[in-house]
Amino acid sequence: MNELVRVEIESFGNENVVSSRVIAEGLSKRHADIIKQIEKILPNENVRSGISISNYVDSNNQLRKQYLLTKDEIHNLLEKAGVYATEDMEV
């Protein structure tokens, strides 16, 4: 059964983006694993424009990196992970 996952959309410049932490939580994956997947697709010139690096403060009060992804790049990341959106799914 497919479960609807609500995500928190943030504004970054002129774009609506979703953080890698939110993606990890929605997919029930470790954030470190999502970071690795993103860093695998980053060398692609066409992808880079839709992904920005950012920082956040974790529960131990330490500064950590995260990525902010546009809708198109979320689709690319999900496809790399073997998760394909159907017509009735919206990311």
Tab-separated table of C-alpha atoms in Angstrom:
chain	number	residue	atom	x	y	z
A	1	MET	CA	0.000	0.000	0.000
A	2	ASN	CA	1.400	3.391	-0.979
A	3	GLU	CA	1.371	5.889	1.820
A	4	LEU	CA	1.090	9.620	1.218
A	5	VAL	CA	4.088	11.471	2.598
A	6	ARG	CA	3.713	15.149	3.354
A	7	VAL	CA	6.866	17.177	3.062
A	8	GLU	CA	7.867	20.581	4.313
A	9	ILE	CA	8.586	22.912	1.404
A	10	GLU	CA	10.995	25.765	1.997
A	11	SER	CA	11.726	28.852	-0.073
A	12	PHE	CA	15.315	29.330	-1.181
A	13	GLY	CA	15.856	32.286	-3.482
A	14	ASN	CA	13.168	32.050	-6.163
A	15	GLU	CA	12.743	28.287	-5.777
A	16	ASN	CA	10.577	26.031	-3.654
A	17	VAL	CA	12.831	23.307	-2.287
A	18	VAL	CA	12.808	20.324	0.042
A	19	SER	CA	15.742	19.496	2.300
A	20	SER	CA	17.582	16.195	2.148
A	21	ARG	CA	16.613	15.636	5.796
A	22	VAL	CA	12.910	15.819	4.941
A	23	ILE	CA	13.438	13.448	2.003
A	24	ALA	CA	15.284	10.980	4.250
A	25	GLU	CA	12.516	11.093	6.832
A	26	GLY	CA	9.799	10.638	4.199
A	27	LEU	CA	11.589	7.616	2.731
A	28	SER	CA	12.495	6.190	6.169
A	29	LYS	CA	16.182	6.314	5.225
A	30	ARG	CA	19.246	7.569	7.050
A	31	HIS	CA	20.099	11.153	6.143
A	32	ALA	CA	23.736	10.089	5.548
A	33	ASP	CA	22.542	7.618	2.898
A	34	ILE	CA	20.483	10.289	1.144
A	35	ILE	CA	23.521	12.621	1.208
A	36	LYS	CA	25.581	9.882	-0.504
A	37	GLN	CA	22.934	9.444	-3.203
A	38	ILE	CA	22.808	13.186	-3.836
A	39	GLU	CA	26.586	13.423	-4.029
A	40	LYS	CA	26.598	10.657	-6.662
A	41	ILE	CA	24.393	12.728	-8.976
A	42	LEU	CA	26.024	16.097	-8.235
A	43	PRO	CA	28.805	15.819	-10.860
A	44	ASN	CA	26.130	15.943	-13.591
A	45	GLU	CA	26.028	19.539	-14.927
A	46	ASN	CA	22.276	19.363	-15.584
A	47	VAL	CA	21.578	18.401	-11.988
A	48	ARG	CA	23.731	20.914	-10.150
A	49	SER	CA	21.471	23.890	-10.824
A	50	GLY	CA	18.607	22.231	-8.926
A	51	ILE	CA	20.580	21.300	-5.811
A	52	SER	CA	22.013	23.708	-3.253
A	53	ILE	CA	24.092	22.948	-0.185
A	54	SER	CA	22.938	24.294	3.152
A	55	ASN	CA	23.568	23.746	6.856
A	56	TYR	CA	21.441	22.996	9.870
A	57	VAL	CA	22.065	22.553	13.600
A	58	ASP	CA	21.430	18.993	14.807
A	59	SER	CA	20.123	17.831	18.192
A	60	ASN	CA	23.700	17.855	19.563
A	61	ASN	CA	24.015	21.523	18.601
A	62	GLN	CA	26.505	20.686	15.825
A	63	LEU	CA	26.475	22.252	12.376
A	64	ARG	CA	25.697	19.639	9.694
A	65	LYS	CA	25.288	19.800	5.937
A	66	GLN	CA	22.107	19.182	4.069
A	67	TYR	CA	21.047	19.682	0.487
A	68	LEU	CA	18.064	21.630	-0.782
A	69	LEU	CA	16.479	20.101	-3.886
A	70	THR	CA	13.983	21.386	-6.411
A	71	LYS	CA	11.074	19.198	-7.481
A	72	ASP	CA	12.917	18.040	-10.626
A	73	GLU	CA	15.949	16.970	-8.633
A	74	ILE	CA	13.791	15.110	-6.130
A	75	HIS	CA	12.461	13.070	-9.069
A	76	ASN	CA	16.043	12.417	-10.262
A	77	LEU	CA	17.090	11.314	-6.782
A	78	LEU	CA	14.090	9.031	-6.362
A	79	GLU	CA	14.738	7.419	-9.743
A	80	LYS	CA	18.380	6.785	-8.772
A	81	ALA	CA	17.094	5.142	-5.598
A	82	GLY	CA	14.678	2.981	-7.601
A	83	VAL	CA	11.540	4.813	-6.455
A	84	TYR	CA	9.381	5.927	-9.380
A	85	ALA	CA	6.495	8.355	-9.113
A	86	THR	CA	3.268	7.297	-10.760
A	87	GLU	CA	0.773	9.688	-12.355
A	88	ASP	CA	-1.293	9.866	-9.187
A	89	MET	CA	1.733	10.702	-7.021
A	90	GLU	CA	2.901	14.241	-6.632
A	91	VAL	CA	6.307	15.192	-5.322
